[in-house]
Every structure is written in structure tokens, then in C-alpha cells.
């Protein structure tokens, strides 16, 4: 722990992390219900209520559990996925970043947790046997490859910095001007959710689950999806996050309030975008390929743009330090370099 | 580097992937990107030409039936090719450009891919117009009056020739024909 971090700030950060995690877990089923509602409205289907998803989870939780011999492992996988999903909810900043010096993971580690949760959610279908197992393996492959495809985004965030430090560095970058590459990076992360299996395909994935297992699976999926969306929103516009380094406690708490309001706005916009994306019709294998390709290329474009903006004098003999190490000072350095050259 | 410039490059990808429908939006965003960067007299005229190049083809084509040339098997490939070309372009040019996002160059690359990989006449026309918009954008960003003039002239020539070509090749729409008959009867 950093010596600059006082006990008060550490306890406040821990408390707000806890509140953020609870908020994400509670809101996640509502977000899924809202997305479904928007999609149904746009397609002209009869729409369920926004609370339908939450009610289904509660209803499934009370039903008896019928387990095949392979069901034991499926139940374990679901529970593991829920643990990872709640952990991810705690790791993703919602309306505030933690105080400087507070222990926090990097972006790559957060992505690892999210992808591991997605892999565990694919396991029940794989354990079913028969044709379902083939599809389950395909989903495992498609979700597992998301992590290597996110490498450019992780490089953009820097390998040595934690996620809150990275996001706090982006606080002043306007998404319309010098923060534009990060909007692209956020878009790349958002595509993980946009082109994920949904509807009938998602129903087939949980065909073998019943009772509490199914409820846990649904809740874990919703949590993971909302985590991806929140992470994408943070990357795209980090200025909405409160930063404890910028003032005293009162400033921080009022900024937290404003950040929570802006987060709700971001989530609503994401729900509308997700509803719109449901209108795109692609076959399962093609959608998986398009998802991987889009994530990789947009991440690469974003990383490349920040790299170009933070161009430093090339030092060949000293094994030039990674230029991604400080993209937040990019535009100034870029202008200096442009002036020099 | 503004978000409008980045969005313009992405909309050029949309032209490669989906065709003429993205061209008006591309023209609009291109105009915004020009207005956001550059010096006033050039940016305003550039924005005007970009809007004209974006909106006029749609108006012309609304009188004709859709171009029904079948595309090949791998219809999604050209857009990925264009995106990969953009990334390569940025990788190659990042050290030379001095911290600038070469949005115009990326749009030109997307337009060229559209011309090279698509079979429909209208699609290729959209690609050529995209190229012209890219040239205009880079000329305005760099403040080059000569390049701007050449780009605008080329774009207008492509616009007029494409409209003439569409008139020769594409069948008229039923509603347009009916209106013409009524006019002849009167």
C-alpha cells in the first residue's frame, strides 16, 4: 500500500467499491430486461416488462433442481462463474476510481476475470454430450479467443498501470478531441457484448440447467454483460468518473453522485445500442468470427492512434521505453514532437 | 485528432461494407471534421463540397431502381480488408506523421478497396466518391489549396459522370415513369 494513502481514504475507497459491486449485481438483471424490452419494441414483438428478467431469476431460484450425473459439474461451473462475475463487478469502476495507492488490478487482469467467467458459463452446454457438446466447444473457443483479441486494448492501457490509475489519467481527455482513440477502445470492448449469443441460442446453452443452477447462470451472465458495458463506458469517457485525487471528501462524494447519474445515462444508451444490434441477423459461426475480427481490429486501431499521438523521439540504442506507458500526456508530446520535426 | 475524423474513417468502412446508404452520413461527418480542423475559408468551402458529394448521389439514385448486381461469396471480406489497410497505414505512418491521425488517407484507402473489391456499379461509384471525400479532408487538414481544388474538381467530375452512367444503365423506377407519362399527357 502506498504511504500517501491515509486510512480514511482507504476505508472510503473500500466502502465505495462495495457499494459499486452491489449496485452492478442488483442492476444487471434490470439491464438485461431493458435490453430485451428495447429489442422487442424495435422488432415489433410483444414486449415483456423490464422486470421480467429479475422475476425469472427469482422464479427459477425457487424451483426444484433436477440434475443428471454431469449436472453436478455444471452446477459447480455456474457457481464459479457467479463468484467471478461478482468479483468482476467489484473490479470495474462504476462511478468513481479508487484513491491513488489503493490496491487495484490492471485492465488485462479485469478482462481475464471476465473472460474466465464467460468460459465457465459455456461449460454446462459442453458437459451435456452429443451435438450440444460440439456447440459448447465452439462457444468455448469463441469466448476464449476474446482474450487474445483484447491484447491491443490491454496494451493501450499499459501493462504496468492499474485500471484506476489509467482511467484517472484519462480524466481530462475529451472524447471528442484527444480522447477519441479511447472511444474506439471502448467500442471494441462493447462489441464483446453486442455480438454475444442471445435469444434462442442462449436458451439452448442453458437447456440442461434447472432450478437454482439456471437462476445462477442467468444472474452471472447479466453481471458479466453489465461489467463489459460499464468497462466500455469507462474507457470511452473516463471524465464521468469521480477522482478522489482532485479534491477533498465532499468534492469526491458530490462527484460520485454526478458520476452515478452519468453512468445511468451511459447504461441506457448502451441498452438502446444493444437493442438495435439485435436487428442484425448473422449465423452463429459467422457472428463469432465477425466479433473476434471487429474486437481485434478496432482495438488495434485505437492502440495505434494513441501510439501515433504519443510519438516520442525514437531511441534505438536504449531499447525505447514502451510509448503506451503515458498516453495521457500524448497530445502535448505529439505537438512538441511535431514542432521539433 | 477529433472524434469526427475518426468517425468519418469508420463511416467510410460502412460504405465498403454496405454501399451507398452510408454516403450521406459520411458527407455530413466529413463536413463536421473539416469545420473542426483547418482555417476558415477553406474549411467552409470544403464542408460544402463534401455535403454535395454526400447527398447528391442519393438524390440522383432515388429516380432509378436498385442496382442488383450480385456480390461474391465473401461479402464481408472487403470491409475487413479496408480496416486492416487502415491499421497498416497507421502503423507505417505513425512515426512520420508527427502525432496526427491521417483520417483522409484512411478514407481514401477504404474508397479504393470499395472500388477494387465490389462488383456493383453504384457501389464502385460510392467508392470513388469516398476517395474524393478523403482527398478533400486531407487537403483541408493540411491547408493545401491546390490539392483541395484538384480533389473538388475530381469529385464533381466523378459525380456528374456517375450520374450520367446511372442514367444510361439503371432502369427507371415505376413511380418516376408514371410522373413522366402524366407530364407528357398534360
PDB file of N, CA and C in Angstrom, chain A residues 99-167:
ATOM      1  N   UNK A  99      -8.949   5.567  -4.555  1.00  0.00           N
ATOM      2  CA  UNK A  99      -7.938   6.573  -4.212  1.00  0.00           C
ATOM      3  C   UNK A  99      -6.571   6.115  -4.708  1.00  0.00           C
ATOM      4  N   UNK A 100      -5.694   7.070  -5.091  1.00  0.00           N
ATOM      5  CA  UNK A 100      -4.374   6.671  -5.586  1.00  0.00           C
ATOM      6  C   UNK A 100      -3.618   5.887  -4.526  1.00  0.00           C
ATOM      7  N   UNK A 101      -3.029   4.764  -4.933  1.00  0.00           N
ATOM      8  CA  UNK A 101      -2.304   3.931  -3.997  1.00  0.00           C
ATOM      9  C   UNK A 101      -3.111   2.758  -3.497  1.00  0.00           C
ATOM     10  N   UNK A 102      -4.439   2.829  -3.662  1.00  0.00           N
ATOM     11  CA  UNK A 102      -5.286   1.708  -3.237  1.00  0.00           C
ATOM     12  C   UNK A 102      -5.065   0.539  -4.181  1.00  0.00           C
ATOM     13  N   UNK A 103      -5.026  -0.665  -3.630  1.00  0.00           N
ATOM     14  CA  UNK A 103      -4.667  -1.818  -4.463  1.00  0.00           C
ATOM     15  C   UNK A 103      -5.770  -2.062  -5.505  1.00  0.00           C
ATOM     16  N   UNK A 104      -5.331  -2.217  -6.776  1.00  0.00           N
ATOM     17  CA  UNK A 104      -6.302  -2.411  -7.858  1.00  0.00           C
ATOM     18  C   UNK A 104      -5.604  -3.130  -8.998  1.00  0.00           C
ATOM     19  N   UNK A 105      -6.347  -3.928  -9.788  1.00  0.00           N
ATOM     20  CA  UNK A 105      -5.730  -4.672 -10.884  1.00  0.00           C
ATOM     21  C   UNK A 105      -5.625  -3.829 -12.144  1.00  0.00           C
ATOM     22  N   UNK A 106      -4.875  -4.329 -13.116  1.00  0.00           N
ATOM     23  CA  UNK A 106      -4.797  -3.672 -14.417  1.00  0.00           C
ATOM     24  C   UNK A 106      -5.956  -4.089 -15.294  1.00  0.00           C
ATOM     25  N   UNK A 107      -6.058  -3.413 -16.455  1.00  0.00           N
ATOM     26  CA  UNK A 107      -7.178  -3.710 -17.355  1.00  0.00           C
ATOM     27  C   UNK A 107      -7.132  -5.156 -17.840  1.00  0.00           C
ATOM     28  N   UNK A 108      -5.916  -5.654 -18.084  1.00  0.00           N
ATOM     29  CA  UNK A 108      -5.795  -7.006 -18.630  1.00  0.00           C
ATOM     30  C   UNK A 108      -6.309  -8.045 -17.635  1.00  0.00           C
ATOM     31  N   UNK A 109      -6.009  -7.817 -16.363  1.00  0.00           N
ATOM     32  CA  UNK A 109      -6.462  -8.773 -15.346  1.00  0.00           C
ATOM     33  C   UNK A 109      -7.986  -8.761 -15.239  1.00  0.00           C
ATOM     34  N   UNK A 110      -8.574  -7.560 -15.329  1.00  0.00           N
ATOM     35  CA  UNK A 110     -10.032  -7.457 -15.285  1.00  0.00           C
ATOM     36  C   UNK A 110     -10.637  -8.220 -16.460  1.00  0.00           C
ATOM     37  N   UNK A 111     -10.018  -8.038 -17.648  1.00  0.00           N
ATOM     38  CA  UNK A 111     -10.520  -8.760 -18.830  1.00  0.00           C
ATOM     39  C   UNK A 111     -10.379 -10.265 -18.634  1.00  0.00           C
ATOM     40  N   UNK A 112      -9.255 -10.684 -17.999  1.00  0.00           N
ATOM     41  CA  UNK A 112      -9.052 -12.120 -17.746  1.00  0.00           C
ATOM     42  C   UNK A 112     -10.176 -12.663 -16.872  1.00  0.00           C
ATOM     43  N   UNK A 113     -10.528 -11.928 -15.814  1.00  0.00           N
ATOM     44  CA  UNK A 113     -11.597 -12.396 -14.919  1.00  0.00           C
ATOM     45  C   UNK A 113     -12.908 -12.507 -15.685  1.00  0.00           C
ATOM     46  N   UNK A 114     -13.200 -11.489 -16.502  1.00  0.00           N
ATOM     47  CA  UNK A 114     -14.457 -11.500 -17.249  1.00  0.00           C
ATOM     48  C   UNK A 114     -14.505 -12.674 -18.231  1.00  0.00           C
ATOM     49  N   UNK A 115     -13.388 -12.898 -18.942  1.00  0.00           N
ATOM     50  CA  UNK A 115     -13.371 -13.982 -19.934  1.00  0.00           C
ATOM     51  C   UNK A 115     -13.443 -15.337 -19.230  1.00  0.00           C
ATOM     52  N   UNK A 116     -12.778 -15.458 -18.065  1.00  0.00           N
ATOM     53  CA  UNK A 116     -12.851 -16.723 -17.325  1.00  0.00           C
ATOM     54  C   UNK A 116     -14.288 -17.003 -16.911  1.00  0.00           C
ATOM     55  N   UNK A 117     -15.008 -15.959 -16.491  1.00  0.00           N
ATOM     56  CA  UNK A 117     -16.420 -16.140 -16.154  1.00  0.00           C
ATOM     57  C   UNK A 117     -17.218 -16.608 -17.350  1.00  0.00           C
ATOM     58  N   UNK A 118     -16.950 -16.005 -18.527  1.00  0.00           N
ATOM     59  CA  UNK A 118     -17.672 -16.413 -19.733  1.00  0.00           C
ATOM     60  C   UNK A 118     -17.382 -17.870 -20.079  1.00  0.00           C
ATOM     61  N   UNK A 119     -16.120 -18.288 -19.882  1.00  0.00           N
ATOM     62  CA  UNK A 119     -15.752 -19.682 -20.196  1.00  0.00           C
ATOM     63  C   UNK A 119     -16.489 -20.642 -19.272  1.00  0.00           C
ATOM     64  N   UNK A 120     -16.574 -20.278 -17.983  1.00  0.00           N
ATOM     65  CA  UNK A 120     -17.279 -21.155 -17.048  1.00  0.00           C
ATOM     66  C   UNK A 120     -18.762 -21.255 -17.409  1.00  0.00           C
ATOM     67  N   UNK A 121     -19.320 -20.171 -17.934  1.00  0.00           N
ATOM     68  CA  UNK A 121     -20.736 -20.209 -18.325  1.00  0.00           C
ATOM     69  C   UNK A 121     -20.960 -21.097 -19.548  1.00  0.00           C
ATOM     70  N   UNK A 122     -19.903 -21.321 -20.342  1.00  0.00           N
ATOM     71  CA  UNK A 122     -20.046 -22.190 -21.512  1.00  0.00           C
ATOM     72  C   UNK A 122     -19.978 -23.665 -21.130  1.00  0.00           C
ATOM     73  N   UNK A 123     -19.438 -23.951 -19.942  1.00  0.00           N
ATOM     74  CA  UNK A 123     -19.191 -25.353 -19.583  1.00  0.00           C
ATOM     75  C   UNK A 123     -20.452 -26.222 -19.529  1.00  0.00           C
ATOM     76  N   UNK A 124     -21.595 -25.741 -18.973  1.00  0.00           N
ATOM     77  CA  UNK A 124     -22.756 -26.650 -18.868  1.00  0.00           C
ATOM     78  C   UNK A 124     -23.161 -27.245 -20.206  1.00  0.00           C
ATOM     79  N   UNK A 125     -23.145 -26.425 -21.271  1.00  0.00           N
ATOM     80  CA  UNK A 125     -23.523 -26.963 -22.569  1.00  0.00           C
ATOM     81  C   UNK A 125     -22.501 -27.985 -23.063  1.00  0.00           C
ATOM     82  N   UNK A 126     -21.230 -27.725 -22.772  1.00  0.00           N
ATOM     83  CA  UNK A 126     -20.185 -28.649 -23.213  1.00  0.00           C
ATOM     84  C   UNK A 126     -20.298 -29.987 -22.505  1.00  0.00           C
ATOM     85  N   UNK A 127     -20.713 -29.965 -21.225  1.00  0.00           N
ATOM     86  CA  UNK A 127     -20.777 -31.195 -20.450  1.00  0.00           C
ATOM     87  C   UNK A 127     -21.997 -32.037 -20.796  1.00  0.00           C
ATOM     88  N   UNK A 128     -22.889 -31.471 -21.620  1.00  0.00           N
ATOM     89  CA  UNK A 128     -24.130 -32.170 -21.918  1.00  0.00           C
ATOM     90  C   UNK A 128     -23.900 -33.420 -22.770  1.00  0.00           C
ATOM     91  N   UNK A 129     -22.905 -33.401 -23.618  1.00  0.00           N
ATOM     92  CA  UNK A 129     -22.659 -34.531 -24.522  1.00  0.00           C
ATOM     93  C   UNK A 129     -23.437 -34.389 -25.812  1.00  0.00           C
ATOM     94  N   UNK A 130     -23.071 -35.195 -26.827  1.00  0.00           N
ATOM     95  CA  UNK A 130     -23.786 -35.178 -28.093  1.00  0.00           C
ATOM     96  C   UNK A 130     -23.508 -33.925 -28.901  1.00  0.00           C
ATOM     97  N   UNK A 131     -24.511 -33.521 -29.682  1.00  0.00           N
ATOM     98  CA  UNK A 131     -24.331 -32.358 -30.553  1.00  0.00           C
ATOM     99  C   UNK A 131     -24.147 -31.095 -29.730  1.00  0.00           C
ATOM    100  N   UNK A 132     -24.843 -31.050 -28.577  1.00  0.00           N
ATOM    101  CA  UNK A 132     -24.735 -29.857 -27.734  1.00  0.00           C
ATOM    102  C   UNK A 132     -23.294 -29.620 -27.324  1.00  0.00           C
ATOM    103  N   UNK A 133     -22.550 -30.721 -27.094  1.00  0.00           N
ATOM    104  CA  UNK A 133     -21.156 -30.567 -26.677  1.00  0.00           C
ATOM    105  C   UNK A 133     -20.341 -29.908 -27.778  1.00  0.00           C
ATOM    106  N   UNK A 134     -20.678 -30.255 -29.026  1.00  0.00           N
ATOM    107  CA  UNK A 134     -19.949 -29.627 -30.143  1.00  0.00           C
ATOM    108  C   UNK A 134     -20.165 -28.126 -30.134  1.00  0.00           C
ATOM    109  N   UNK A 135     -21.446 -27.728 -29.968  1.00  0.00           N
ATOM    110  CA  UNK A 135     -21.737 -26.297 -29.917  1.00  0.00           C
ATOM    111  C   UNK A 135     -21.103 -25.646 -28.700  1.00  0.00           C
ATOM    112  N   UNK A 136     -21.097 -26.397 -27.585  1.00  0.00           N
ATOM    113  CA  UNK A 136     -20.475 -25.858 -26.382  1.00  0.00           C
ATOM    114  C   UNK A 136     -18.995 -25.600 -26.598  1.00  0.00           C
ATOM    115  N   UNK A 137     -18.321 -26.544 -27.288  1.00  0.00           N
ATOM    116  CA  UNK A 137     -16.891 -26.349 -27.568  1.00  0.00           C
ATOM    117  C   UNK A 137     -16.695 -25.137 -28.464  1.00  0.00           C
ATOM    118  N   UNK A 138     -17.603 -24.973 -29.440  1.00  0.00           N
ATOM    119  CA  UNK A 138     -17.489 -23.813 -30.321  1.00  0.00           C
ATOM    120  C   UNK A 138     -17.616 -22.517 -29.526  1.00  0.00           C
ATOM    121  N   UNK A 139     -18.560 -22.496 -28.573  1.00  0.00           N
ATOM    122  CA  UNK A 139     -18.716 -21.294 -27.736  1.00  0.00           C
ATOM    123  C   UNK A 139     -17.482 -21.080 -26.875  1.00  0.00           C
ATOM    124  N   UNK A 140     -16.940 -22.194 -26.338  1.00  0.00           N
ATOM    125  CA  UNK A 140     -15.721 -22.078 -25.519  1.00  0.00           C
ATOM    126  C   UNK A 140     -14.600 -21.445 -26.312  1.00  0.00           C
ATOM    127  N   UNK A 141     -14.439 -21.936 -27.555  1.00  0.00           N
ATOM    128  CA  UNK A 141     -13.369 -21.407 -28.400  1.00  0.00           C
ATOM    129  C   UNK A 141     -13.604 -19.925 -28.687  1.00  0.00           C
ATOM    130  N   UNK A 142     -14.864 -19.605 -29.060  1.00  0.00           N
ATOM    131  CA  UNK A 142     -15.171 -18.214 -29.431  1.00  0.00           C
ATOM    132  C   UNK A 142     -14.960 -17.280 -28.244  1.00  0.00           C
ATOM    133  N   UNK A 143     -15.359 -17.708 -27.048  1.00  0.00           N
ATOM    134  CA  UNK A 143     -15.185 -16.835 -25.886  1.00  0.00           C
ATOM    135  C   UNK A 143     -13.742 -16.800 -25.409  1.00  0.00           C
ATOM    136  N   UNK A 144     -13.047 -17.937 -25.536  1.00  0.00           N
ATOM    137  CA  UNK A 144     -11.655 -17.961 -25.100  1.00  0.00           C
ATOM    138  C   UNK A 144     -10.779 -17.081 -25.963  1.00  0.00           C
ATOM    139  N   UNK A 145     -11.107 -17.002 -27.265  1.00  0.00           N
ATOM    140  CA  UNK A 145     -10.273 -16.202 -28.160  1.00  0.00           C
ATOM    141  C   UNK A 145     -10.497 -14.705 -27.973  1.00  0.00           C
ATOM    142  N   UNK A 146     -11.538 -14.341 -27.221  1.00  0.00           N
ATOM    143  CA  UNK A 146     -11.772 -12.911 -26.986  1.00  0.00           C
ATOM    144  C   UNK A 146     -10.576 -12.291 -26.262  1.00  0.00           C
ATOM    145  N   UNK A 147      -9.972 -13.061 -25.357  1.00  0.00           N
ATOM    146  CA  UNK A 147      -8.876 -12.502 -24.549  1.00  0.00           C
ATOM    147  C   UNK A 147      -7.663 -12.120 -25.409  1.00  0.00           C
ATOM    148  N   UNK A 148      -7.143 -13.035 -26.267  1.00  0.00           N
ATOM    149  CA  UNK A 148      -6.052 -12.596 -27.137  1.00  0.00           C
ATOM    150  C   UNK A 148      -6.438 -11.432 -28.049  1.00  0.00           C
ATOM    151  N   UNK A 149      -7.722 -11.399 -28.455  1.00  0.00           N
ATOM    152  CA  UNK A 149      -8.137 -10.306 -29.331  1.00  0.00           C
ATOM    153  C   UNK A 149      -8.157  -8.965 -28.598  1.00  0.00           C
ATOM    154  N   UNK A 150      -8.264  -9.027 -27.267  1.00  0.00           N
ATOM    155  CA  UNK A 150      -8.291  -7.782 -26.495  1.00  0.00           C
ATOM    156  C   UNK A 150      -6.883  -7.280 -26.163  1.00  0.00           C
ATOM    157  N   UNK A 151      -5.854  -7.987 -26.637  1.00  0.00           N
ATOM    158  CA  UNK A 151      -4.479  -7.595 -26.314  1.00  0.00           C
ATOM    159  C   UNK A 151      -4.178  -6.143 -26.682  1.00  0.00           C
ATOM    160  N   UNK A 152      -4.582  -5.646 -27.880  1.00  0.00           N
ATOM    161  CA  UNK A 152      -4.275  -4.243 -28.187  1.00  0.00           C
ATOM    162  C   UNK A 152      -4.877  -3.271 -27.183  1.00  0.00           C
ATOM    163  N   UNK A 153      -6.103  -3.572 -26.718  1.00  0.00           N
ATOM    164  CA  UNK A 153      -6.722  -2.681 -25.724  1.00  0.00           C
ATOM    165  C   UNK A 153      -5.932  -2.727 -24.424  1.00  0.00           C
ATOM    166  N   UNK A 154      -5.473  -3.931 -24.058  1.00  0.00           N
ATOM    167  CA  UNK A 154      -4.692  -4.052 -22.829  1.00  0.00           C
ATOM    168  C   UNK A 154      -3.363  -3.311 -22.964  1.00  0.00           C
ATOM    169  N   UNK A 155      -2.766  -3.371 -24.164  1.00  0.00           N
ATOM    170  CA  UNK A 155      -1.511  -2.644 -24.378  1.00  0.00           C
ATOM    171  C   UNK A 155      -1.746  -1.139 -24.307  1.00  0.00           C
ATOM    172  N   UNK A 156      -2.910  -0.720 -24.815  1.00  0.00           N
ATOM    173  CA  UNK A 156      -3.262   0.696 -24.775  1.00  0.00           C
ATOM    174  C   UNK A 156      -3.329   1.188 -23.340  1.00  0.00           C
ATOM    175  N   UNK A 157      -3.860   0.315 -22.451  1.00  0.00           N
ATOM    176  CA  UNK A 157      -3.976   0.715 -21.055  1.00  0.00           C
ATOM    177  C   UNK A 157      -2.646   0.621 -20.328  1.00  0.00           C
ATOM    178  N   UNK A 158      -1.644   0.009 -20.958  1.00  0.00           N
ATOM    179  CA  UNK A 158      -0.346  -0.111 -20.297  1.00  0.00           C
ATOM    180  C   UNK A 158      -0.307  -1.357 -19.443  1.00  0.00           C
ATOM    181  N   UNK A 159       0.815  -2.033 -19.480  1.00  0.00           N
ATOM    182  CA  UNK A 159       0.909  -3.304 -18.765  1.00  0.00           C
ATOM    183  C   UNK A 159       1.279  -3.113 -17.309  1.00  0.00           C
ATOM    184  N   UNK A 160       1.814  -1.942 -16.953  1.00  0.00           N
ATOM    185  CA  UNK A 160       2.302  -1.780 -15.589  1.00  0.00           C
ATOM    186  C   UNK A 160       1.367  -0.950 -14.727  1.00  0.00           C
ATOM    187  N   UNK A 161       0.348  -0.334 -15.347  1.00  0.00           N
ATOM    188  CA  UNK A 161      -0.522   0.545 -14.567  1.00  0.00           C
ATOM    189  C   UNK A 161      -1.801  -0.174 -14.179  1.00  0.00           C
ATOM    190  N   UNK A 162      -2.360   0.209 -13.029  1.00  0.00           N
ATOM    191  CA  UNK A 162      -3.643  -0.365 -12.653  1.00  0.00           C
ATOM    192  C   UNK A 162      -4.747   0.400 -13.375  1.00  0.00           C
ATOM    193  N   UNK A 163      -5.922  -0.223 -13.441  1.00  0.00           N
ATOM    194  CA  UNK A 163      -7.038   0.365 -14.191  1.00  0.00           C
ATOM    195  C   UNK A 163      -7.445   1.741 -13.640  1.00  0.00           C
ATOM    196  N   UNK A 164      -7.585   1.929 -12.308  1.00  0.00           N
ATOM    197  CA  UNK A 164      -7.956   3.262 -11.821  1.00  0.00           C
ATOM    198  C   UNK A 164      -6.927   4.336 -12.178  1.00  0.00           C
ATOM    199  N   UNK A 165      -5.631   3.983 -12.122  1.00  0.00           N
ATOM    200  CA  UNK A 165      -4.603   4.974 -12.469  1.00  0.00           C
ATOM    201  C   UNK A 165      -4.739   5.360 -13.937  1.00  0.00           C
ATOM    202  N   UNK A 166      -4.959   4.349 -14.778  1.00  0.00           N
ATOM    203  CA  UNK A 166      -5.133   4.603 -16.212  1.00  0.00           C
ATOM    204  C   UNK A 166      -6.345   5.490 -16.465  1.00  0.00           C
ATOM    205  N   UNK A 167      -7.472   5.168 -15.818  1.00  0.00           N
ATOM    206  CA  UNK A 167      -8.690   5.944 -16.046  1.00  0.00           C
ATOM    207  C   UNK A 167      -8.568   7.348 -15.461  1.00  0.00           C
TER     208      UNK A 167
END
